[in-house]
Coordinates of C-alpha atoms in Angstrom, one line a residue:
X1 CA 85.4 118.8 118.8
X2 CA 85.7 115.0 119.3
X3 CA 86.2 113.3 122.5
X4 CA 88.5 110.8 120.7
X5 CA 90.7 113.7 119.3
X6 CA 91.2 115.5 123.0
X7 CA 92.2 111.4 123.7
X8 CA 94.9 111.5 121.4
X9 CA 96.9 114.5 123.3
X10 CA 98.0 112.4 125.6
X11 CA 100.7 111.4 122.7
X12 CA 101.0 114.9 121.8
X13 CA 101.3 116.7 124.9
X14 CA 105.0 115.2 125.1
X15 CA 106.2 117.8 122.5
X16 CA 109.2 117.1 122.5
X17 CA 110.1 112.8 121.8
X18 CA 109.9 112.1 118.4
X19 CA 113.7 112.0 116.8
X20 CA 114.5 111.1 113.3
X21 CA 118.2 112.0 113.4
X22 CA 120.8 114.2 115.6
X23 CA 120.4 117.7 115.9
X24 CA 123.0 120.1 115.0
X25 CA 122.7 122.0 118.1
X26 CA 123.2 125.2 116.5
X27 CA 120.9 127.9 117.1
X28 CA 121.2 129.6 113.7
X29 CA 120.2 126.3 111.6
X30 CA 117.6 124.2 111.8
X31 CA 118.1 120.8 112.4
X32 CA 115.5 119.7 110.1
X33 CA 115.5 121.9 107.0
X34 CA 117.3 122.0 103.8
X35 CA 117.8 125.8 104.3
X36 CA 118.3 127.6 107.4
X37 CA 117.0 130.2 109.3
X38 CA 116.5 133.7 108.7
X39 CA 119.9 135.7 110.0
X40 CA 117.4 138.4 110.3
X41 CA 119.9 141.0 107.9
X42 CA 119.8 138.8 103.6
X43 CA 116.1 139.0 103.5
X44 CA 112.5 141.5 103.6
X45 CA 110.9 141.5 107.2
X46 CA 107.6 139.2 106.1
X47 CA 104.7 140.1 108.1
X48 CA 102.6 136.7 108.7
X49 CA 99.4 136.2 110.0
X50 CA 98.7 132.9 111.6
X51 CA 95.1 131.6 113.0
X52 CA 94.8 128.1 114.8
X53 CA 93.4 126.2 117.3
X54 CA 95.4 125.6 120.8
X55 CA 95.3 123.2 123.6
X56 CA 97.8 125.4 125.6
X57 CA 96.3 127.0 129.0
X58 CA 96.6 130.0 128.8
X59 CA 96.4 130.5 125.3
X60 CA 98.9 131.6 123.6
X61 CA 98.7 136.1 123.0
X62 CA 99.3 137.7 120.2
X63 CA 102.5 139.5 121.7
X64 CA 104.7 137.9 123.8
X65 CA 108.5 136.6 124.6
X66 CA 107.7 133.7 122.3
X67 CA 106.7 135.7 119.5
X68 CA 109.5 138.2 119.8
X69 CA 111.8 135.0 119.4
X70 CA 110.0 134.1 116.5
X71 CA 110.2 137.4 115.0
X72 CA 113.7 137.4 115.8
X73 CA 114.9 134.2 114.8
X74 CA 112.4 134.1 111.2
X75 CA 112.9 137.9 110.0
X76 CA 109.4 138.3 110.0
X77 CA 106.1 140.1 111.8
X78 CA 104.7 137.4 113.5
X79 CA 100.8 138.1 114.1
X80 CA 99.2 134.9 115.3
X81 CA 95.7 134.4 117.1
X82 CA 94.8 131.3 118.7
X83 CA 91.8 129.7 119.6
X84 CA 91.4 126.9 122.0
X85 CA 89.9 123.7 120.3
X86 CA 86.5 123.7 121.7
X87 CA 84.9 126.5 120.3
X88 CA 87.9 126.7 117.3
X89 CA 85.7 125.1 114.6
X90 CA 82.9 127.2 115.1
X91 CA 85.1 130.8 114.9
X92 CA 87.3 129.2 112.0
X93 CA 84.0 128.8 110.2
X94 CA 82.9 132.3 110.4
X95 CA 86.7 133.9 109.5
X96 CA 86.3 131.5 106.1
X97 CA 83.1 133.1 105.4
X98 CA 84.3 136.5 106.1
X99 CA 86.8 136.3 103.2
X100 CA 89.6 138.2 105.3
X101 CA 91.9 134.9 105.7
X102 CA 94.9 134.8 107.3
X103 CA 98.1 133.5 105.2
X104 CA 98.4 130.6 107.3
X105 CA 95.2 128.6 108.6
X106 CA 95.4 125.3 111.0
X107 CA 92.8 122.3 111.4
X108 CA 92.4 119.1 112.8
X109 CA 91.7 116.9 110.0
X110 CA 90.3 116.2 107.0
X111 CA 86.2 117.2 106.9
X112 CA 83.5 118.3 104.6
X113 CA 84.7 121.9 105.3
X114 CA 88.7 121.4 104.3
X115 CA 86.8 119.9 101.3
X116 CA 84.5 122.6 100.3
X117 CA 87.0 125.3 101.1
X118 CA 89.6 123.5 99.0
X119 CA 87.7 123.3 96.0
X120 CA 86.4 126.6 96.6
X121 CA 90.0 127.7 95.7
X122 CA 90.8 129.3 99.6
X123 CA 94.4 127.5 100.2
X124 CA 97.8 127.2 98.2
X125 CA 98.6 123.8 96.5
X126 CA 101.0 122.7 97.8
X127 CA 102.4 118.9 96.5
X128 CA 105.4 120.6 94.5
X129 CA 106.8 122.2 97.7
X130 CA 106.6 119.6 100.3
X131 CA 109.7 117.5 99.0
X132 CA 111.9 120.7 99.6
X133 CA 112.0 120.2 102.8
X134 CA 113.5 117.3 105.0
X135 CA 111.0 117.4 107.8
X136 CA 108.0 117.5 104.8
X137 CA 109.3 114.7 101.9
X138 CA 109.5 111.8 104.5
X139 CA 105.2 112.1 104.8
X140 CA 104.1 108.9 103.9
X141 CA 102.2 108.3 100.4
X142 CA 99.1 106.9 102.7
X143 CA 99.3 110.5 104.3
X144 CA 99.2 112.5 101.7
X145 CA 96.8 110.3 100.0
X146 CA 94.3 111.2 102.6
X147 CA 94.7 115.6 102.1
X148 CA 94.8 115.2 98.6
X149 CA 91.4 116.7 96.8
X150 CA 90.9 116.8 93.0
X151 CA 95.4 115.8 92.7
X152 CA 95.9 118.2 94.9
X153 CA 97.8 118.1 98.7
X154 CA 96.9 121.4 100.7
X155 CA 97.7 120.8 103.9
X156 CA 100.8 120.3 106.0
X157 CA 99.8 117.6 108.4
X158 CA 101.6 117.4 111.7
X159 CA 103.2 114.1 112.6
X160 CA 101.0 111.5 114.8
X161 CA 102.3 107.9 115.5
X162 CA 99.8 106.0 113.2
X163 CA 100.3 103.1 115.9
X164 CA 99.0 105.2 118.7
X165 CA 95.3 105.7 120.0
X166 CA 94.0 103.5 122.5
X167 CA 94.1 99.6 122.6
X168 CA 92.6 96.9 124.9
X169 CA 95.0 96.2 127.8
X170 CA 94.3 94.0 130.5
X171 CA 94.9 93.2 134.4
X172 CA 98.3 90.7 134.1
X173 CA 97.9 90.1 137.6
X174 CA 94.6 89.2 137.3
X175 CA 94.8 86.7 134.8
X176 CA 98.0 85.3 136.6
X177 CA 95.8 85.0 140.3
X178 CA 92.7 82.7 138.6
X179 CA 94.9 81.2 136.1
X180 CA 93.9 82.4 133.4
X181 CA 95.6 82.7 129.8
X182 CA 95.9 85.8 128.2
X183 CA 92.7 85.8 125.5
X184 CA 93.0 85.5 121.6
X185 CA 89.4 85.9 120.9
X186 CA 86.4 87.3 122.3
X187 CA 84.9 83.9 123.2
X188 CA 88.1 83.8 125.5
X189 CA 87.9 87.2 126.0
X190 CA 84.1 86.5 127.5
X191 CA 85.2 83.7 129.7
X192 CA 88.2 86.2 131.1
X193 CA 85.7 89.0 132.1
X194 CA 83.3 86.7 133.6
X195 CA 85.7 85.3 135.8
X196 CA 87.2 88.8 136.7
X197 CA 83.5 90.0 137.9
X198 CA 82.6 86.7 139.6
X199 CA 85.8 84.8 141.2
X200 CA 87.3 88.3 143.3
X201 CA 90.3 88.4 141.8
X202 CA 91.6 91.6 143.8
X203 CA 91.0 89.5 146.8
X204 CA 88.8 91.7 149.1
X205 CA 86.3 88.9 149.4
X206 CA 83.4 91.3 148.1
X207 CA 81.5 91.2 144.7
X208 CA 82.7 94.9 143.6
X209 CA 85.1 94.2 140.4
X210 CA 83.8 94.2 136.7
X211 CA 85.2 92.1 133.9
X212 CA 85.2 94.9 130.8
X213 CA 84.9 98.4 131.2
X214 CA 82.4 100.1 129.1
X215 CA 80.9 103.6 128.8
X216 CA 78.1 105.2 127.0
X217 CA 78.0 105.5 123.2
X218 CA 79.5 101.9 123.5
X219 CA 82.3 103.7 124.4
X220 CA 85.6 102.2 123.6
X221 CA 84.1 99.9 121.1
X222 CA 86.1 96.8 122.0
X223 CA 87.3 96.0 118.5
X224 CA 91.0 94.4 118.5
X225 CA 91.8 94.2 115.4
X226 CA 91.6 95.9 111.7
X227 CA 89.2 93.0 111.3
X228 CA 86.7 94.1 114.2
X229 CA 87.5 97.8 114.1
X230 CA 83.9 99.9 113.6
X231 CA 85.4 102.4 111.3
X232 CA 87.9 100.2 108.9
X233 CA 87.0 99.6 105.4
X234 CA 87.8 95.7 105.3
X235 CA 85.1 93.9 104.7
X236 CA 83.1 93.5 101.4
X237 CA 79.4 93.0 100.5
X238 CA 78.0 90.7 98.5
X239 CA 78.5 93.2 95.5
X240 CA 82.2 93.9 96.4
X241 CA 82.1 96.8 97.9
X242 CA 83.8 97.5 101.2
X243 CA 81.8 98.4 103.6
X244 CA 82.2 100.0 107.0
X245 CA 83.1 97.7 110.1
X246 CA 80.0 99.0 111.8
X247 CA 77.5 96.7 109.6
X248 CA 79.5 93.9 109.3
X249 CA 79.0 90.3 111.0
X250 CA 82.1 91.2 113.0
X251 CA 80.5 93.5 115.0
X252 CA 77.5 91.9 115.6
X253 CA 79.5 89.2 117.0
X254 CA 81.3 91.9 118.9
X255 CA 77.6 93.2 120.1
X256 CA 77.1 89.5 120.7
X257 CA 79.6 89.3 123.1
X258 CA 78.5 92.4 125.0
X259 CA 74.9 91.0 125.1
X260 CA 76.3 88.1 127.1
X261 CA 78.4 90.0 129.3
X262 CA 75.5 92.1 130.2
X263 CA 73.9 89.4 131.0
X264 CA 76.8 87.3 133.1
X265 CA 77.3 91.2 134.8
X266 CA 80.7 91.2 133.5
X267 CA 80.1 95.0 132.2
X268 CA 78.4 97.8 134.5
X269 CA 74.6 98.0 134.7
X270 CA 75.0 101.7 134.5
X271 CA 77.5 101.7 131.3
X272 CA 74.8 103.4 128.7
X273 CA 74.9 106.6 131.3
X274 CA 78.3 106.4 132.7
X275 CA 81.4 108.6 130.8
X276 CA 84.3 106.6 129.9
X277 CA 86.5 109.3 131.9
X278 CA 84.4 107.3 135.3
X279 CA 85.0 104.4 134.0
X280 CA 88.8 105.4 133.6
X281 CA 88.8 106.1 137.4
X282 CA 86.8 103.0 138.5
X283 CA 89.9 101.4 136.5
X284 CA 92.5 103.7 138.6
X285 CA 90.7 102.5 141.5
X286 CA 91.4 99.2 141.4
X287 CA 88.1 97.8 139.7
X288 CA 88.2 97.2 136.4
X289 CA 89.9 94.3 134.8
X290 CA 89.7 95.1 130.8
X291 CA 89.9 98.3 129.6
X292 CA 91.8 100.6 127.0
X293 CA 95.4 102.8 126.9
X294 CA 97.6 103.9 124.5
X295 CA 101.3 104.3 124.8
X296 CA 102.7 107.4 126.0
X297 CA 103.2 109.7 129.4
X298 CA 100.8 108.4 131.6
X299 CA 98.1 111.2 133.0
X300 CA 95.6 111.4 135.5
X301 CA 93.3 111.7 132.1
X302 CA 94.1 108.6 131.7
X303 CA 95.4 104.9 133.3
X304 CA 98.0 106.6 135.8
X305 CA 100.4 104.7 137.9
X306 CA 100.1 106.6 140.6
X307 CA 96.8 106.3 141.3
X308 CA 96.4 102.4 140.2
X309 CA 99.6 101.3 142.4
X310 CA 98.2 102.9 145.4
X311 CA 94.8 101.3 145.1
X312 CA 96.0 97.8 144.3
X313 CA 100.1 97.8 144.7
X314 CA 100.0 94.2 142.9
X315 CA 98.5 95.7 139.5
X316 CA 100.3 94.7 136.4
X317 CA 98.6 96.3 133.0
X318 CA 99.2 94.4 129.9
X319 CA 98.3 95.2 126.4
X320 CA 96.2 92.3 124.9
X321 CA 97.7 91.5 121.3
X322 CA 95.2 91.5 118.7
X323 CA 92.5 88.5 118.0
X324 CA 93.2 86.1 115.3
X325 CA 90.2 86.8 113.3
X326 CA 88.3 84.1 111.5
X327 CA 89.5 84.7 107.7
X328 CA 92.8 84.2 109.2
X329 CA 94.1 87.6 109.3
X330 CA 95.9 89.0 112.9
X331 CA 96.7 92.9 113.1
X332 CA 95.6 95.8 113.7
X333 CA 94.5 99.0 111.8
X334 CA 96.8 101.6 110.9
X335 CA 96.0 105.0 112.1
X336 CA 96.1 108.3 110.3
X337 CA 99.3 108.8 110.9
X338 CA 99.2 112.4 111.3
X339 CA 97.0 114.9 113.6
X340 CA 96.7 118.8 112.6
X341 CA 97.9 120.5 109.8
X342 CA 98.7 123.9 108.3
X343 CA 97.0 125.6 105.4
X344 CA 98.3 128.3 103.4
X345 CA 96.3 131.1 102.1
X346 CA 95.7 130.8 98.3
X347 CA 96.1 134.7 98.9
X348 CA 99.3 134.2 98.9
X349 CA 99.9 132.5 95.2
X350 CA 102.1 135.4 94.0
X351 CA 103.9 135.8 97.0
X352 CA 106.7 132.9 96.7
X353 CA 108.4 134.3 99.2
X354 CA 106.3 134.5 101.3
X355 CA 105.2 130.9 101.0
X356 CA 108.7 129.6 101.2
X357 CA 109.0 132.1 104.8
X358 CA 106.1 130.2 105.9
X359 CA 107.2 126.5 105.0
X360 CA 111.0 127.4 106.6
X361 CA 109.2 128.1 109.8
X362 CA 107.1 125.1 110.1
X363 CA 110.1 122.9 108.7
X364 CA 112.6 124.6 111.4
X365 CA 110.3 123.9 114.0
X366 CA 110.0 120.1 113.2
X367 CA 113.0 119.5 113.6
X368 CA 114.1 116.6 115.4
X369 CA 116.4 116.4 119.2
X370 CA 117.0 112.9 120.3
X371 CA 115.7 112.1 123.9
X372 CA 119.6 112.5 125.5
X373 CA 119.9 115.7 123.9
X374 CA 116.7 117.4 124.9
X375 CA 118.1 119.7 127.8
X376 CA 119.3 123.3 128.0
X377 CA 122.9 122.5 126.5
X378 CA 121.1 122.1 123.3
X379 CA 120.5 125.6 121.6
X380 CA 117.9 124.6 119.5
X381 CA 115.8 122.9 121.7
X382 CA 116.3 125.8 124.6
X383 CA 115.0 127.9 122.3
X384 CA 111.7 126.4 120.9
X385 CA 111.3 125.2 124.5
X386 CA 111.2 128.8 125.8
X387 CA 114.1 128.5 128.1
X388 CA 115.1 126.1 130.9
X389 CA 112.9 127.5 134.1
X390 CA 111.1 129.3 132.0
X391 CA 109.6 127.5 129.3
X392 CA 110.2 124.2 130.9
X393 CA 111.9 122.7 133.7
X394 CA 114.8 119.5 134.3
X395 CA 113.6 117.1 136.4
X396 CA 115.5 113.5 136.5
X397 CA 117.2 114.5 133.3
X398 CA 113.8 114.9 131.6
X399 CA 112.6 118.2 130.0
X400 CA 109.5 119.0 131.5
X401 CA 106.8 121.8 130.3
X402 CA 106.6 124.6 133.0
X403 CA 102.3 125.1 132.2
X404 CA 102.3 128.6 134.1
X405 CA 105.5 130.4 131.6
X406 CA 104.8 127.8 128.6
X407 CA 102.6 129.6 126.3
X408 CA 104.5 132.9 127.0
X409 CA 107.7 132.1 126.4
X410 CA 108.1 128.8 124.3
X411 CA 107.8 129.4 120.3
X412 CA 106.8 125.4 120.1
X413 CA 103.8 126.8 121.9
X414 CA 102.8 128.7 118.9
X415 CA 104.2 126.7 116.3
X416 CA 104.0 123.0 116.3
X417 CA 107.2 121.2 116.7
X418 CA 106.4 117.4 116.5
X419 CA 109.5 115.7 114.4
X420 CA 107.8 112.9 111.9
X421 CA 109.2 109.9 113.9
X422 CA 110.7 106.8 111.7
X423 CA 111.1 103.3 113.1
X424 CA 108.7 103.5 116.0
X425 CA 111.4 106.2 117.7
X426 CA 108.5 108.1 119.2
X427 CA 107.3 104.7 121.5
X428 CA 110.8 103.9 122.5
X429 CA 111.6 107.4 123.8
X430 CA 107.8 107.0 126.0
X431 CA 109.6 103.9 127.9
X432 CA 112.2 106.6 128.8
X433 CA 110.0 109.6 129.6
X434 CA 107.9 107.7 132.0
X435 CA 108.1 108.8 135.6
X436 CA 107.1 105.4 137.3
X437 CA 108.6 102.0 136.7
X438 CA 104.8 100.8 135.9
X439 CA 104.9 103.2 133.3
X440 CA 107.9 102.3 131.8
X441 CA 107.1 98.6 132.1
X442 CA 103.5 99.2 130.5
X443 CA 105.1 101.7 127.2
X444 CA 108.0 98.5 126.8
X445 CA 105.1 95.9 126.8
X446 CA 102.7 98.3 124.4
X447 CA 105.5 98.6 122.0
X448 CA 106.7 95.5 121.7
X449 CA 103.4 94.6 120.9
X450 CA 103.1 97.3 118.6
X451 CA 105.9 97.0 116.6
X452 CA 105.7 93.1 116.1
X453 CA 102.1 93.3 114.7
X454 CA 100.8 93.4 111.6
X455 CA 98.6 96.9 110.4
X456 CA 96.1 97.5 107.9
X457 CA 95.8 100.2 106.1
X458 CA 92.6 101.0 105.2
X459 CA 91.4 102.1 101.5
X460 CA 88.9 105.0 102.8
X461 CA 91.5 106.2 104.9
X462 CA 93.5 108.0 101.4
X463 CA 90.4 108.8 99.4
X464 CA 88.0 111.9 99.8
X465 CA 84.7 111.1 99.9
X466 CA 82.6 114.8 100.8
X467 CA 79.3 112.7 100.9
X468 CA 80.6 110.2 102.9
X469 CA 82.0 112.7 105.3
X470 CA 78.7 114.7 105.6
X471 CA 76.6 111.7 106.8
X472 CA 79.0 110.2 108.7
X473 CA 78.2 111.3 112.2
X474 CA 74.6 110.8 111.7
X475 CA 75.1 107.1 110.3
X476 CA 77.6 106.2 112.8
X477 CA 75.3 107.7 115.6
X478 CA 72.4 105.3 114.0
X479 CA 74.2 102.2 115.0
X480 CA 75.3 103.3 117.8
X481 CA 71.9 104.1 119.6
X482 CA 70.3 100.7 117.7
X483 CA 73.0 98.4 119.1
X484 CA 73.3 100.0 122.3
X485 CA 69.5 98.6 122.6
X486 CA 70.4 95.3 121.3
X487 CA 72.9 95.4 124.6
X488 CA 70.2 96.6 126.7
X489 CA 67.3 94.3 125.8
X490 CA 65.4 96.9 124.0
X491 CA 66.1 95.6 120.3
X492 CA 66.7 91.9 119.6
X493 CA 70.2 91.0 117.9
X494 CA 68.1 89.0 115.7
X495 CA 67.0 92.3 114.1
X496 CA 70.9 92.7 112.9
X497 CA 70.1 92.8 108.7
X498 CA 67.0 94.9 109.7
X499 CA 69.3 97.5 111.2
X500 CA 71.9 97.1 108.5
X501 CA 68.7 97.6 106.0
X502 CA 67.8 101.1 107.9
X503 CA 71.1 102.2 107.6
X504 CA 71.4 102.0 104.1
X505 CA 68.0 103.3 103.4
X506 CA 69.2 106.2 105.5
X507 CA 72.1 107.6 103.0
X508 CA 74.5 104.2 103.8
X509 CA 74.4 102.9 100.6
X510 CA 75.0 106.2 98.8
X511 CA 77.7 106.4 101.0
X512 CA 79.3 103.0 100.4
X513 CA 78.9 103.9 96.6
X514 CA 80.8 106.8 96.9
X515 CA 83.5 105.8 99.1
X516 CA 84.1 102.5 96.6
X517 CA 83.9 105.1 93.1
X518 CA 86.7 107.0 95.0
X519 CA 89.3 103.8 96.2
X520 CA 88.3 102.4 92.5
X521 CA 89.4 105.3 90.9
X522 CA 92.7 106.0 92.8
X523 CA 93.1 102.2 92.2
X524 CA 93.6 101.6 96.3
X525 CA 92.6 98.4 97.9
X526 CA 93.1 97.7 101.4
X527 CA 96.8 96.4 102.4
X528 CA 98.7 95.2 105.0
X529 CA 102.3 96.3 106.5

């Protein structure tokens, strides 16, 4: 498991925002399907096994109120075990090997082992199904793109808002108190956390604030844009090729710029050892002025209200648009767009039926409520829910999960109910679901921002490259540790092509040649939208 992808539940934890279009209400239709639900009397009982990974606490059991709903409401023998995420990969690994798979299988995201296993012939192709369902035909080509091995699309990914993760926000007040502008590069950038650890812009008249937070691993990278961002594909070598963000001259100015805030003491001496969820409390507390957030239901995981207002009731958190970068280009880089998905046993090839069981249940789940609608009058979203007091729980109008009955009693619990969101729906129902005022203030500013920029979508993003995916940690861990000297004074920046060198030496340049063969032969290129 990654820290960045337990980051990202923070958007997903709110189950129950993204709309595409009214639901019927009905509780014997789905609101997202081209078919309905079973009536539980036309059809064969279908007995469906179902292994994944959870975040729910507790996990989800294998018999329970929620899946005697299920059962009910599909016709079928519902047999699911879950997993929680941390130790998930490790026992999906071992059920693969075992040969006994279950019909349907979950993952994160696209690795070496969806890969191998795919091309190994374990799950169901399943590109000539997906447009039969509403809640399926609306994934975006640049989604599919990125599950698709050897022309084929085997997974079922689970919506995600590709304009989500974390971005670089900033301390309005802050700037507003020294007079300060807000920054549109990192020279500017510099300047602004320099003044915020030297000129006491909290006013306490002690030297205990720090311009840019920053945490071990270089921990968020503070890339803000596609052309700055470690991990796009945007720039090109002298050959051509596209290369990752992590050798390019963009971030060695970005390491640049952390060398001299190091030295100014704009950045914590301690930020090689210290975890970025310290640093997100040191921000919490008042004492940070630069740091990262992405829109959604603030969290004490995260920047939270709460906490902030109490330390320092002036605070005003800003997102900081992206840099205009020096070929002219000003966006940001487009995310996956999606975040889990389903597999289907290839078990299962003569078994239509079964298949189609399968793909009505995940389709009737995705089905979409709009935000006014998602209370117990609705039938539909009661049910998936698990049942007002039960399941969840109304407070100021908003639906609420009820963490202690949840995973006992809500089917969306077991079976992932995220609607794929069109026209930035998702972010404008965050400005609503907010408890605070800061927090709907902050989600209005962050999409704003997000839905007047530009995004690129990166090339590497919709290919498979199984090489590529193997070294990956490893090469990215490389530049991590030999930069993170460079910041600490134990490698000169002057050493920058020597690093690059050592990287491609190390399996980088097989890597680069792979990932280019695969974007020239799908004929990509990267775009902006």
């Amino acid at each position: 498991m990654k820290n960045n992808k337990k980051m990202l539940t923070t958007l997903l934890a709110v189950s129950m925002t993204a709309g595409l279009v009214a639901c019927s209400g009905g509780n014997d239709a789905s609101p997202g399907t081209t078919g309905s639900a079973s009536d539980g009397q036309s059809e064969k009982k279908q007995t469906i096994t179902w292994f994944e990974g959870t975040w729910e606490s507790p996990v989800p059991e294998p018999k329970s109120d929620a899946v005697a709903k299920i059962n009910e409401k599909f016709n079928v023998d519902f047999q699911p075990q879950y997993i929680p995420w941390d130790t998930y990969e490790e026992k999906l690994a071992v059920k693969m090997a075992s040969g006994d798979l279950p019909d349907v299988i979950g993952m994160e995201e696209v690795n070496s082992n969806y890969v191998k296993w795919a091309q190994d012939g374990a799950f169901l192709p399943l590109e000539d199904l997906l447009d039969d369902y509403d809640t399926m035909k609306i994934i975006p080509p640049f989604v599919r793109d990125s599950l698709t091995v050897d022309g084929h699309i085997y997974g079922v990914p689970t919506y995600f808002s590709a304009k989500g993760g974390k971005k670089m926000v900033i301390r309005q007040d802050w700037l507003d108190k020294l007079d300060l502008t807000m920054p549109t590069n990192y020279e500017e950038l510099k300047q602004v956390a320099i003044a915020f650890a030297k000129q006491d812009p909290d006013g306490n008249g002690k030297d205990d604030t720090l311009g840019l937070g920053l945490a071990k691993n270089i921990y968020y990278d503070p890339q803000n844009g596609a052309y700055y961002h470690n991990d796009a594909w945007y720039h090109k070598n002298e050959n051509g090729q596209y290369i990752p963000g992590m050798i390019s001259e963009a971030n060695k100015e970005k390491i640049q710029f952390l060398i001299d805030l190091s030295k100014e003491g704009a950045i914590s001496k301690d930020w090689a050892v210290t975890t970025y969820k310290d640093v997100f409390k040191e921000f919490n507390a008042g004492k940070v002025g630069i740091w990262y957030e992405q829109p959604g239901v603030q969290s004490a995981n995260g920047i939270y209200p709460p906490t902030l207002m109490a330390n320092a009731p002036e605070a005003v958190v800003a997102p900081i648009p992206p840099f205009i970068s020096p070929d002219g280009s000003e966006g940001l880089k487009m995310g996956s767009g999606w975040y889990r998905m389903y597999l289907v046993s290839s078990k299962l090839k003569d078994q239509p039926e079964k298949v189609a069981k399968i793909l009505e249940m995940i389709d009737y789940m995705r089905g979409s409520v709009p935000l006014n609608e998602q209370n117990p009058q609705n039938e539909f979203f009661d049910w998936k829910m698990g049942g007002e007091g039960e399941g969840y729980m109304m407070a100021d109008g908003l639906a609420q999960k009820n963490p202690e009955k949840r995973s006992m009693t809500a089917p969306a619990a077991y079976i992932l109910d995220f609607s794929w969101a069109e026209n930035d729906v998702d972010l404008e129902e965050f400005i609503e679901l907010s408890p605070t005022q800061e927090g709907k203030d902050f989600n209005r500013m962050m999409t704003d921002m997000l839905k007047s920029t530009k995004w690129y979508i990166d090339p590497s993003s919709r290919i498979i490259a199984p090489g590529y995916m193997e070294k990956k940690t490893e090469l990215k861990k490389y530049i991590t540790d030999e930069t993170t000297k460079m910041i600490i004074g134990q490698r000169s920046i002057d050493e920058w092509d020597k690093m690059v060198e050592e990287w491609l030496a190390k399996g980088g340049q097989e890597a680069i040649d792979e990932v280019n063969k695969a974007i020239a032969d799908s004929n990509l290129q990267g775009e902006w939208q």
